[in-house]
Amino acid sequence: MVHLIEFCGKYAALDVESGSVHAIDREAMRVLTFKNAGKTNKQIRNDLGEGVEEVLQEIEELEQQGLLYSDPAENLSELKFNTPVIKALCLLVAQDCNLRCSYCFAETGEYHKNRALMSFDIAKKSLDFLVKHSGNRKNLEVDFFGGEPLINFDVVKKTVEYGRELEKKHDKIFRFTLTTNAYQVTDEMAEFLNREMKNVVISIDGRKEVHDKMRRDAGNHDTYDRVVKNAHKIVDGRGDKEYYIRGTFTHENLDFGGDVVAIADEGFDQISLEPVVTAKEYAIREEDLPQLKHEYEMLARHYVKRRKDGKGYNFFHFMIDLNSGPCLNKRLRGCGAGSEYLAVAADGSLYPCHQFAGIDKFYMGSVEEGTVDAGIKQAFCDTHIFTKKGCEECWAKYYCSGGCAANAWFDSGDLKTPYRIGCEMEKKRLEAAIAIKTFSDELV
Amino acid sequence: MKHIKTVTKNNLKDTLISGGCGECQTSCQSACKTSCTLGNQKCEKKEK
C-alpha cells in the first residue's frame, strides 16, 4: 500500500508496510495515483503517454528494493502478542478540581461518582500493585492525574517517596509524571515537580479569551493570567526535563492554530493541542473537518517558518520519527489501555484508562483486592488494528494503532469502531508531520 | 532518480524481530491523554 500526500503544493509518497517516505514530483504523483487505482503499466502508458516510462522505471527499482508497494510482514494478523504486563498507572489522586472547565470529560473531577481525594494508603497499594503486576519490566510509569492532583499534594509527595524506596527494593525505575491546571502552584510544588517528575503536563488552551471562556475557577473567575504565571514558575525551572503545555480545542475555536501560536508567543516551546472529546455541546462535528484540516496546514507552515526564523517550538503531533520510532509490535498494539496501562480511581478502583474511570461497566477490580478483571483485560488486548473496523486497510494504521479506545467507545459504544472524526484529524496531522519532515523549509 | 527522491529508507518489518520488549513509554502518558499517537514515540532500546 502506498499513500500519496499532497500538502501545500508538494507531493510525497508513504510506503505503508516499510515506513519509507519519498518526495515525488507531479509526474510521479500522476503515475502513482493511477497505480493505486489498480491500473497496469500498459494502461498507464496508454492513458498518460510514453513519457511516463522514466517514472515507471523508478517505481520498479524502488519496488525491487522494498521501498514502494512492499508486502506486509508474513502472518502479521496471526502474530501472537506477548502476554502484556501492567507497566503504567494513571492515579486519580484528586477526583476534585479547583477549576470548572466547561468541556471536562471527568465532570470537573467527579468521574460519574463523588468528589474524593485518594488516601496515601490507596496510593501506596497502587504502587505495590504495579510492581507486583509488572513482571520483568524495569521502567514503570505513574501519572498523577485528576481532577487537579496538586490539591492532594501531600499524597503526591509521599507516593513519590514510597516509589523511590520500591525502586531500590525491586530494581525498578519509576517514571513519575503529573498533569496540572497550574492554578495553585507554590514554590515548593514547582521545586518538587522539577526534581521528581519526568514530565509535567500543564493545561493552557491558548489565547487568553479562548482559555478564560472554557477554563473558569469554582467562583467563575478568569484563570489565564495566574495559570500562565505559574506555568512559567514550573517550566523556567525544568532545565532540560520534559514538559508540555497541553491545551484543548473545541467546536468553538476551530482556528486553534492561533492558540498554538499564542502558547509559543508566551515563551513555551513544547506544545500539544488536542481536540475535545465526549463533550457533546463542544464536540468537533463532521462539518468542522474541512476547516480543521486547513488549520493543520496553516499550522504546519507556521511551524516551519518559526523554526527557520530561529524561534521554533515542538508541536506534539508534528513530531514523528520516520527513521525509527516504535517497533511494529508496539504499533499494532497501541496505547495499552486495559492491558498495560490502567487508571486507579481515588477509592482504589481500577479502570482501563482515565477516560473510563467511574463507568461501572469498565470496573476492573481494585488495588486493595489486587486482582484485575480478566474478561475486560482480554477485550482490550483483542482490540488492535486487525480487529478494529477499517483499520487494516488504512494507511495510517502503524501511526495511531486504530486510535483511542475511549474515543471509540464514547462515540459508538463499541471499542472496535474507531471514532471517525478523530481518524480524519489524525490522518491530517500525520500528513502534516510527514510533509514537514520531507520538505521542511520548502513549505514556506 | 529524477522523479522520486527517497527521504527515508525504512523497514518496519525488521522491528518485529528486534522489538517487543515493552520497555517504552505508554503513549497515553505523554502529552495527549485523549488520542492515540504512536508515530512520535521513541524506542527505549535505541535511546540507550
Short mmCIF file of C-alpha atoms in Angstrom, two decimals:
data_model
loop_
_atom_site.label_atom_id
_atom_site.label_comp_id
_atom_site.label_asym_id
_atom_site.label_seq_id
_atom_site.Cartn_x
_atom_site.Cartn_y
_atom_site.Cartn_z
CA MET A 1 0.00 0.00 0.00
CA VAL A 2 1.27 3.45 -0.93
CA HIS A 3 -0.33 6.58 0.47
CA LEU A 4 0.04 9.72 -1.61
CA ILE A 5 0.19 13.07 0.12
CA GLU A 6 -0.46 16.46 -1.40
CA PHE A 7 0.45 19.12 1.09
CA CYS A 8 0.81 22.85 0.41
CA GLY A 9 1.53 22.15 -3.27
CA LYS A 10 4.14 19.46 -2.56
CA TYR A 11 3.85 15.71 -3.12
CA ALA A 12 5.07 12.78 -1.06
CA ALA A 13 4.55 9.02 -1.01
CA LEU A 14 4.50 6.84 2.09
CA ASP A 15 5.13 3.13 1.59
CA VAL A 16 2.92 1.90 4.40
CA GLU A 17 4.39 -1.52 5.14
CA SER A 18 8.05 -0.48 5.15
CA GLY A 19 7.54 3.04 6.51
CA SER A 20 9.71 4.53 3.74
CA VAL A 21 8.96 8.06 2.56
CA HIS A 22 9.66 9.65 -0.83
CA ALA A 23 9.38 13.18 -2.16
CA ILE A 24 7.82 12.94 -5.61
CA ASP A 25 7.20 15.33 -8.47
CA ARG A 26 3.88 16.00 -10.19
CA GLU A 27 4.52 13.39 -12.87
CA ALA A 28 5.28 10.65 -10.36
CA MET A 29 2.19 11.71 -8.42
CA ARG A 30 0.06 11.14 -11.53
CA VAL A 31 1.56 7.74 -12.26
CA LEU A 32 1.31 6.56 -8.65
CA THR A 33 -2.30 7.73 -8.49
CA PHE A 34 -3.04 5.51 -11.49
CA LYS A 35 -1.15 2.60 -9.95
CA ASN A 36 -3.10 2.99 -6.71
CA ALA A 37 -6.27 2.79 -8.77
CA GLY A 38 -5.15 -0.65 -9.94
CA LYS A 39 -4.04 0.26 -13.46
CA THR A 40 -1.31 -1.80 -15.12
CA ASN A 41 1.81 -0.21 -16.58
CA LYS A 42 0.40 -0.83 -20.04
CA GLN A 43 -2.81 1.02 -19.18
CA ILE A 44 -0.82 3.85 -17.62
CA ARG A 45 1.28 4.20 -20.79
CA ASN A 46 -1.89 4.24 -22.83
CA ASP A 47 -3.57 6.82 -20.62
CA LEU A 48 -0.62 9.10 -19.89
CA GLY A 49 1.61 8.55 -22.91
CA GLU A 50 5.07 7.03 -23.38
CA GLY A 51 6.62 9.96 -21.46
CA VAL A 52 5.89 8.18 -18.19
CA GLU A 53 8.46 5.45 -18.89
CA GLU A 54 11.11 7.10 -16.73
CA VAL A 55 8.74 7.28 -13.75
CA LEU A 56 7.67 3.66 -14.20
CA GLN A 57 11.31 2.57 -14.18
CA GLU A 58 12.00 4.47 -10.97
CA ILE A 59 8.94 2.91 -9.34
CA GLU A 60 10.05 -0.57 -10.39
CA GLU A 61 13.51 0.00 -8.97
CA LEU A 62 12.07 1.09 -5.63
CA GLU A 63 9.66 -1.85 -5.60
CA GLN A 64 12.62 -4.20 -6.03
CA GLN A 65 14.34 -2.54 -3.08
CA GLY A 66 11.22 -2.99 -0.93
CA LEU A 67 10.67 0.75 -0.65
CA LEU A 68 7.42 1.03 -2.61
CA TYR A 69 4.43 -1.29 -2.63
CA SER A 70 6.23 -3.55 -0.18
CA ASP A 71 4.37 -6.53 1.24
CA PRO A 72 3.23 -6.73 4.85
CA ALA A 73 5.16 -8.98 7.20
CA GLU A 74 4.06 -12.57 6.87
CA ASN A 75 1.26 -13.77 9.12
CA LEU A 76 1.14 -10.40 10.82
CA SER A 77 -2.53 -10.73 11.68
CA GLU A 78 -1.81 -14.02 13.41
CA LEU A 79 1.02 -12.59 15.43
CA LYS A 80 0.75 -13.74 18.99
CA PHE A 81 1.45 -10.83 21.24
CA ASN A 82 3.44 -11.45 24.36
CA THR A 83 1.16 -11.54 27.36
CA PRO A 84 1.04 -7.90 28.32
CA VAL A 85 2.08 -6.93 31.82
CA ILE A 86 0.88 -3.80 33.57
CA LYS A 87 3.61 -1.19 33.39
CA ALA A 88 1.77 2.09 33.80
CA LEU A 89 -0.84 3.55 36.09
CA CYS A 90 -2.77 6.78 35.99
CA LEU A 91 -3.55 7.72 39.59
CA LEU A 92 -6.62 9.89 40.03
CA VAL A 93 -5.20 11.30 43.24
CA ALA A 94 -7.83 14.01 43.29
CA GLN A 95 -11.31 13.41 41.96
CA ASP A 96 -11.91 17.03 42.62
CA CYS A 97 -10.73 20.21 40.99
CA ASN A 98 -10.31 23.90 41.62
CA LEU A 99 -11.47 24.69 38.08
CA ARG A 100 -14.84 24.14 36.40
CA CYS A 101 -13.88 23.71 32.74
CA SER A 102 -16.95 23.59 30.54
CA TYR A 103 -15.82 20.62 28.44
CA CYS A 104 -14.32 18.44 31.20
CA PHE A 105 -14.71 14.75 30.40
CA ALA A 106 -14.18 13.99 34.09
CA GLU A 107 -17.10 16.19 35.18
CA THR A 108 -14.66 18.61 36.84
CA GLY A 109 -13.23 15.72 38.80
CA GLU A 110 -16.27 13.73 39.83
CA TYR A 111 -15.85 10.98 37.22
CA HIS A 112 -19.52 9.96 37.42
CA LYS A 113 -19.11 9.41 41.16
CA ASN A 114 -18.48 11.74 44.10
CA ARG A 115 -15.66 14.17 44.68
CA ALA A 116 -12.88 12.45 46.61
CA LEU A 117 -9.17 12.58 47.34
CA MET A 118 -7.00 9.48 47.18
CA SER A 119 -5.54 8.45 50.53
CA PHE A 120 -1.84 7.67 50.85
CA ASP A 121 -2.83 4.12 51.74
CA ILE A 122 -4.55 3.66 48.35
CA ALA A 123 -1.67 5.36 46.51
CA LYS A 124 0.81 3.08 48.27
CA LYS A 125 -1.22 0.00 47.40
CA SER A 126 -1.36 1.21 43.80
CA LEU A 127 2.43 1.26 43.57
CA ASP A 128 2.65 -2.17 45.22
CA PHE A 129 0.06 -3.42 42.73
CA LEU A 130 2.09 -2.02 39.83
CA VAL A 131 5.32 -3.64 41.00
CA LYS A 132 3.56 -6.95 41.54
CA HIS A 133 1.96 -6.97 38.08
CA SER A 134 4.89 -5.59 36.12
CA GLY A 135 6.84 -8.82 35.70
CA ASN A 136 10.30 -8.16 34.29
CA ARG A 137 9.52 -4.61 33.11
CA LYS A 138 12.08 -2.32 34.60
CA ASN A 139 10.58 1.03 33.62
CA LEU A 140 7.27 1.76 35.32
CA GLU A 141 5.17 4.85 34.78
CA VAL A 142 2.88 6.60 37.17
CA ASP A 143 0.94 9.68 36.16
CA PHE A 144 -0.65 11.82 38.85
CA PHE A 145 -3.91 12.97 37.37
CA GLY A 146 -7.25 14.33 38.41
CA GLY A 147 -9.26 16.47 38.74
CA GLU A 148 -6.33 18.53 39.88
CA PRO A 149 -3.63 16.38 41.51
CA LEU A 150 -1.90 19.29 43.25
CA ILE A 151 -4.87 19.73 45.59
CA ASN A 152 -3.67 16.45 47.07
CA PHE A 153 -0.01 17.42 47.04
CA ASP A 154 0.93 15.71 50.31
CA VAL A 155 -0.16 12.34 48.94
CA VAL A 156 1.73 13.00 45.70
CA LYS A 157 4.91 13.72 47.68
CA LYS A 158 4.59 10.69 49.91
CA THR A 159 3.79 8.45 46.95
CA VAL A 160 6.93 9.53 45.11
CA GLU A 161 8.98 8.98 48.24
CA TYR A 162 7.49 5.49 48.59
CA GLY A 163 8.17 4.80 44.90
CA ARG A 164 11.85 5.63 45.38
CA GLU A 165 12.02 3.03 48.18
CA LEU A 166 10.39 0.43 45.92
CA GLU A 167 12.86 1.18 43.13
CA LYS A 168 15.76 0.03 45.25
CA LYS A 169 13.95 -2.94 46.70
CA HIS A 170 12.67 -4.33 43.39
CA ASP A 171 15.22 -2.99 40.88
CA LYS A 172 12.63 -0.88 39.08
CA ILE A 173 12.61 2.65 37.78
CA PHE A 174 9.55 4.78 38.43
CA ARG A 175 8.94 7.49 35.90
CA PHE A 176 6.53 9.88 37.52
CA THR A 177 4.57 12.44 35.56
CA LEU A 178 1.90 14.91 36.64
CA THR A 179 -0.83 16.70 34.75
CA THR A 180 -1.90 20.01 36.29
CA ASN A 181 -4.04 23.04 35.56
CA ALA A 182 -1.33 25.12 37.30
CA TYR A 183 -3.92 27.23 39.07
CA GLN A 184 -2.41 26.83 42.52
CA VAL A 185 1.31 26.15 42.44
CA THR A 186 3.54 27.07 45.36
CA ASP A 187 7.31 27.42 45.08
CA GLU A 188 7.63 24.14 46.99
CA MET A 189 5.38 22.37 44.47
CA ALA A 190 7.31 23.75 41.50
CA GLU A 191 10.63 22.70 43.01
CA PHE A 192 9.26 19.23 43.78
CA LEU A 193 7.81 18.75 40.30
CA ASN A 194 11.05 19.81 38.67
CA ARG A 195 13.06 17.45 40.83
CA GLU A 196 10.87 14.35 40.72
CA MET A 197 8.70 14.40 37.60
CA LYS A 198 9.99 13.05 34.32
CA ASN A 199 7.31 15.04 32.54
CA VAL A 200 4.88 17.73 33.64
CA VAL A 201 1.83 18.42 31.51
CA ILE A 202 0.26 21.84 32.06
CA SER A 203 -3.17 22.70 30.72
CA ILE A 204 -3.44 26.00 28.86
CA ASP A 205 -5.82 26.36 25.95
CA GLY A 206 -4.02 29.10 24.04
CA ARG A 207 -5.31 32.64 23.61
CA LYS A 208 -6.43 34.29 26.82
CA GLU A 209 -10.02 34.76 25.66
CA VAL A 210 -10.28 31.14 24.49
CA HIS A 211 -8.78 29.81 27.72
CA ASP A 212 -10.85 32.03 30.02
CA LYS A 213 -14.08 31.17 28.27
CA MET A 214 -13.72 27.45 28.99
CA ARG A 215 -11.37 27.17 31.95
CA ARG A 216 -13.01 29.07 34.80
CA ASP A 217 -12.45 28.56 38.51
CA ALA A 218 -15.04 27.41 41.04
CA GLY A 219 -16.03 31.02 41.65
CA ASN A 220 -16.45 31.62 37.90
CA HIS A 221 -13.32 33.79 37.60
CA ASP A 222 -10.81 34.05 34.75
CA THR A 223 -7.80 31.81 35.26
CA TYR A 224 -5.44 32.52 32.36
CA ASP A 225 -3.13 35.13 33.89
CA ARG A 226 -2.47 33.16 37.03
CA VAL A 227 -2.05 29.87 35.16
CA VAL A 228 0.50 31.31 32.72
CA LYS A 229 2.48 32.84 35.57
CA ASN A 230 2.50 29.53 37.43
CA ALA A 231 3.33 27.60 34.28
CA HIS A 232 6.43 29.74 33.88
CA LYS A 233 7.28 29.08 37.51
CA ILE A 234 7.42 25.38 36.66
CA VAL A 235 8.78 25.47 33.12
CA ASP A 236 11.52 28.02 33.76
CA GLY A 237 12.96 25.73 36.41
CA ARG A 238 12.82 22.46 34.48
CA GLY A 239 16.13 22.68 32.70
CA ASP A 240 16.18 20.00 30.03
CA LYS A 241 13.44 17.88 31.64
CA GLU A 242 10.29 17.24 29.64
CA TYR A 243 7.15 19.30 29.87
CA TYR A 244 4.16 20.01 27.67
CA ILE A 245 1.73 22.84 27.55
CA ARG A 246 -1.32 20.84 26.63
CA GLY A 247 -4.50 22.55 25.51
CA THR A 248 -7.92 21.51 24.31
CA PHE A 249 -9.72 22.96 21.34
CA THR A 250 -13.44 22.66 20.70
CA HIS A 251 -16.07 23.40 18.08
CA GLU A 252 -15.89 26.99 19.34
CA ASN A 253 -12.25 27.60 18.36
CA LEU A 254 -11.74 25.76 15.10
CA ASP A 255 -8.99 28.31 14.36
CA PHE A 256 -6.93 26.56 17.03
CA GLY A 257 -3.71 27.29 15.18
CA GLY A 258 -3.96 30.75 16.72
CA ASP A 259 -3.92 29.10 20.13
CA VAL A 260 -0.77 27.13 19.37
CA VAL A 261 0.86 30.37 18.24
CA ALA A 262 -0.34 32.16 21.39
CA ILE A 263 1.25 29.47 23.58
CA ALA A 264 4.51 29.73 21.62
CA ASP A 265 4.38 33.53 21.92
CA GLU A 266 4.10 33.15 25.68
CA GLY A 267 7.55 31.60 25.57
CA PHE A 268 6.65 27.90 25.78
CA ASP A 269 8.28 25.61 23.25
CA GLN A 270 6.72 22.18 23.96
CA ILE A 271 3.10 22.28 22.87
CA SER A 272 0.24 19.86 22.41
CA LEU A 273 -3.27 20.92 21.46
CA GLU A 274 -5.93 18.24 21.35
CA PRO A 275 -9.47 18.17 20.05
CA VAL A 276 -12.09 17.85 22.75
CA VAL A 277 -13.87 14.52 23.06
CA THR A 278 -17.02 13.38 24.79
CA ALA A 279 -18.35 16.92 25.40
CA LYS A 280 -21.40 16.93 23.15
CA GLU A 281 -22.03 20.65 23.10
CA TYR A 282 -18.43 21.47 22.28
CA ALA A 283 -17.59 18.37 20.27
CA ILE A 284 -15.93 18.56 16.87
CA ARG A 285 -18.51 17.91 14.16
CA GLU A 286 -18.26 16.34 10.75
CA GLU A 287 -18.80 19.71 9.09
CA ASP A 288 -15.85 21.18 11.03
CA LEU A 289 -13.34 18.89 9.33
CA PRO A 290 -12.52 20.97 6.22
CA GLN A 291 -11.66 23.97 8.36
CA LEU A 292 -9.67 21.89 10.81
CA LYS A 293 -7.67 20.27 8.02
CA HIS A 294 -6.90 23.68 6.58
CA GLU A 295 -5.87 24.84 10.04
CA TYR A 296 -3.37 21.98 10.37
CA GLU A 297 -1.84 23.01 7.04
CA MET A 298 -1.53 26.61 8.16
CA LEU A 299 -0.06 25.49 11.45
CA ALA A 300 2.50 23.31 9.66
CA ARG A 301 3.67 26.28 7.63
CA HIS A 302 3.86 28.48 10.70
CA TYR A 303 5.76 25.72 12.50
CA VAL A 304 8.35 25.52 9.73
CA LYS A 305 8.64 29.30 9.45
CA ARG A 306 9.23 29.75 13.18
CA ARG A 307 11.97 27.13 13.04
CA LYS A 308 13.54 28.83 10.06
CA ASP A 309 13.45 32.14 11.96
CA GLY A 310 15.18 30.55 14.95
CA LYS A 311 12.06 30.75 17.17
CA GLY A 312 10.93 27.15 16.77
CA TYR A 313 8.76 25.08 19.06
CA ASN A 314 7.71 21.42 19.16
CA PHE A 315 4.11 20.52 18.41
CA PHE A 316 3.35 17.05 19.75
CA HIS A 317 1.51 15.81 16.67
CA PHE A 318 4.11 17.06 14.22
CA MET A 319 6.93 15.21 15.95
CA ILE A 320 7.29 11.99 14.03
CA ASP A 321 10.32 9.76 13.83
CA LEU A 322 10.40 8.47 10.27
CA ASN A 323 13.73 6.73 10.64
CA SER A 324 12.98 4.53 13.58
CA GLY A 325 10.27 5.24 16.13
CA PRO A 326 8.47 2.45 17.91
CA CYS A 327 8.66 -1.18 16.80
CA LEU A 328 5.91 -2.84 14.80
CA ASN A 329 4.79 -4.83 17.85
CA LYS A 330 4.01 -1.57 19.61
CA ARG A 331 2.37 -0.07 16.54
CA LEU A 332 -0.02 -3.00 16.29
CA ARG A 333 -0.97 -2.87 19.91
CA GLY A 334 -1.43 0.85 20.56
CA CYS A 335 -1.59 2.65 23.88
CA GLY A 336 -2.05 -0.45 26.01
CA ALA A 337 -5.16 0.80 27.83
CA GLY A 338 -6.78 -2.00 29.79
CA SER A 339 -3.80 -4.29 29.41
CA GLU A 340 -0.50 -2.46 30.05
CA TYR A 341 -1.97 0.75 31.35
CA LEU A 342 -4.74 1.16 33.95
CA ALA A 343 -6.28 4.01 35.85
CA VAL A 344 -6.78 3.93 39.61
CA ALA A 345 -9.69 5.95 40.97
CA ALA A 346 -9.42 7.74 44.32
CA ASP A 347 -11.05 4.79 46.11
CA GLY A 348 -8.63 2.28 44.55
CA SER A 349 -10.96 1.03 41.82
CA LEU A 350 -9.28 0.00 38.59
CA TYR A 351 -10.41 1.04 35.10
CA PRO A 352 -8.89 0.52 31.62
CA CYS A 353 -7.79 4.17 31.49
CA HIS A 354 -8.60 7.55 32.99
CA GLN A 355 -11.35 8.18 30.46
CA PHE A 356 -13.26 5.07 31.55
CA ALA A 357 -12.93 5.86 35.27
CA GLY A 358 -16.22 5.78 37.13
CA ILE A 359 -18.08 3.85 34.44
CA ASP A 360 -19.34 0.70 36.16
CA LYS A 361 -19.25 -1.41 33.02
CA PHE A 362 -15.47 -0.94 32.91
CA TYR A 363 -14.74 -1.58 36.58
CA MET A 364 -11.77 -4.00 36.60
CA GLY A 365 -11.19 -4.62 40.29
CA SER A 366 -9.27 -2.70 42.91
CA VAL A 367 -5.72 -2.25 44.11
CA GLU A 368 -6.86 -3.41 47.53
CA GLU A 369 -8.00 -6.77 46.19
CA GLY A 370 -5.02 -6.80 43.85
CA THR A 371 -6.89 -8.55 41.06
CA VAL A 372 -7.78 -7.49 37.52
CA ASP A 373 -10.91 -8.49 35.61
CA ALA A 374 -9.56 -10.93 33.05
CA GLY A 375 -12.53 -10.51 30.71
CA ILE A 376 -12.18 -6.73 30.37
CA LYS A 377 -8.40 -7.04 30.05
CA GLN A 378 -8.83 -9.58 27.27
CA ALA A 379 -11.38 -7.37 25.48
CA PHE A 380 -8.79 -4.59 25.35
CA CYS A 381 -5.98 -6.99 24.34
CA ASP A 382 -8.19 -8.14 21.48
CA THR A 383 -8.71 -4.57 20.28
CA HIS A 384 -5.99 -3.87 17.76
CA ILE A 385 -5.63 -2.90 14.12
CA PHE A 386 -6.67 -6.32 12.84
CA THR A 387 -9.94 -6.28 14.78
CA LYS A 388 -10.90 -2.61 14.57
CA LYS A 389 -13.23 -1.76 11.73
CA GLY A 390 -11.47 -0.31 8.72
CA CYS A 391 -8.00 -0.17 10.27
CA GLU A 392 -6.29 -2.96 8.36
CA GLU A 393 -6.97 -1.16 5.07
CA CYS A 394 -5.99 2.27 6.42
CA TRP A 395 -2.63 3.82 5.53
CA ALA A 396 -2.28 5.44 8.96
CA LYS A 397 -2.62 2.21 10.96
CA TYR A 398 1.01 1.98 12.08
CA TYR A 399 0.99 5.54 13.42
CA CYS A 400 -2.20 5.51 15.51
CA SER A 401 -2.90 1.78 16.03
CA GLY A 402 -6.55 2.39 15.36
CA GLY A 403 -6.90 5.34 17.69
CA CYS A 404 -8.05 5.82 21.24
CA ALA A 405 -10.29 3.09 22.68
CA ALA A 406 -12.17 5.59 24.84
CA ASN A 407 -12.88 7.87 21.89
CA ALA A 408 -14.25 4.85 20.03
CA TRP A 409 -16.45 3.72 22.86
CA PHE A 410 -17.85 7.15 23.69
CA ASP A 411 -18.59 7.78 20.04
CA SER A 412 -20.17 4.47 19.04
CA GLY A 413 -20.46 2.29 22.13
CA ASP A 414 -18.05 -0.15 20.51
CA LEU A 415 -14.32 -0.39 21.28
CA LYS A 416 -13.69 -1.73 17.79
CA THR A 417 -15.37 1.03 15.83
CA PRO A 418 -12.86 3.89 15.62
CA TYR A 419 -14.03 7.47 16.17
CA ARG A 420 -14.22 8.58 12.55
CA ILE A 421 -13.78 12.31 13.12
CA GLY A 422 -10.74 11.54 15.25
CA CYS A 423 -9.35 9.37 12.43
CA GLU A 424 -9.73 12.19 9.92
CA MET A 425 -7.88 14.62 12.16
CA GLU A 426 -5.16 12.09 12.96
CA LYS A 427 -4.58 11.41 9.27
CA LYS A 428 -4.26 15.10 8.51
CA ARG A 429 -1.81 15.58 11.38
CA LEU A 430 0.24 12.66 10.11
CA GLU A 431 0.31 14.07 6.60
CA ALA A 432 1.46 17.38 8.03
CA ALA A 433 4.15 15.68 10.11
CA ILE A 434 5.41 13.70 7.12
CA ALA A 435 5.36 16.81 4.91
CA ILE A 436 7.35 18.80 7.47
CA LYS A 437 9.99 16.08 7.65
CA THR A 438 10.07 15.67 3.89
CA PHE A 439 10.04 19.27 2.67
CA SER A 440 10.94 21.38 5.69
CA ASP A 441 11.78 24.93 4.56
CA GLU A 442 10.21 24.38 1.14
CA LEU A 443 6.76 24.58 2.75
CA VAL A 444 7.11 28.33 3.33
CA MET B 1 16.35 9.37 -9.66
CA LYS B 2 14.69 12.27 -11.35
CA HIS B 3 11.07 12.00 -10.25
CA ILE B 4 11.26 10.22 -6.90
CA LYS B 5 13.68 11.20 -4.13
CA THR B 6 13.78 8.81 -1.21
CA VAL B 7 13.72 10.73 2.05
CA THR B 8 13.63 7.81 4.45
CA LYS B 9 14.53 4.19 3.82
CA ASN B 10 12.83 2.12 6.44
CA ASN B 11 11.79 -1.42 7.10
CA LEU B 12 9.22 -1.70 9.83
CA LYS B 13 9.14 -5.48 9.40
CA ASP B 14 12.66 -5.77 10.79
CA THR B 15 11.46 -4.30 14.08
CA LEU B 16 9.22 -7.32 14.63
CA ILE B 17 12.37 -9.27 15.42
CA SER B 18 14.26 -6.61 17.34
CA GLY B 19 11.26 -5.06 19.12
CA GLY B 20 8.53 -6.02 21.50
CA CYS B 21 10.41 -5.57 24.77
CA GLY B 22 7.67 -3.29 26.11
CA GLU B 23 10.05 -1.00 27.99
CA CYS B 24 8.91 2.06 26.05
CA GLN B 25 6.66 4.76 27.37
CA THR B 26 2.92 4.21 27.38
CA SER B 27 1.76 6.56 24.67
CA CYS B 28 -1.10 7.98 26.70
CA GLN B 29 1.25 9.06 29.47
CA SER B 30 2.99 11.53 27.20
CA ALA B 31 1.08 14.63 26.27
CA CYS B 32 -2.18 13.82 24.64
CA LYS B 33 -4.31 11.78 27.05
CA THR B 34 -7.12 11.85 24.51
CA SER B 35 -5.75 10.48 21.26
CA CYS B 36 -3.59 7.54 20.41
CA THR B 37 -0.48 8.71 18.63
CA LEU B 38 2.48 6.39 18.35
CA GLY B 39 4.47 7.72 15.45
CA ASN B 40 6.27 10.21 17.62
CA GLN B 41 7.27 7.75 20.31
CA LYS B 42 10.80 6.67 20.95
CA CYS B 43 12.17 3.16 21.16
CA GLU B 44 13.71 2.56 24.55
CA LYS B 45 16.44 0.34 23.08
CA LYS B 46 17.51 2.96 20.54
CA GLU B 47 17.54 5.64 23.22
CA LYS B 48 20.38 3.89 25.05
#
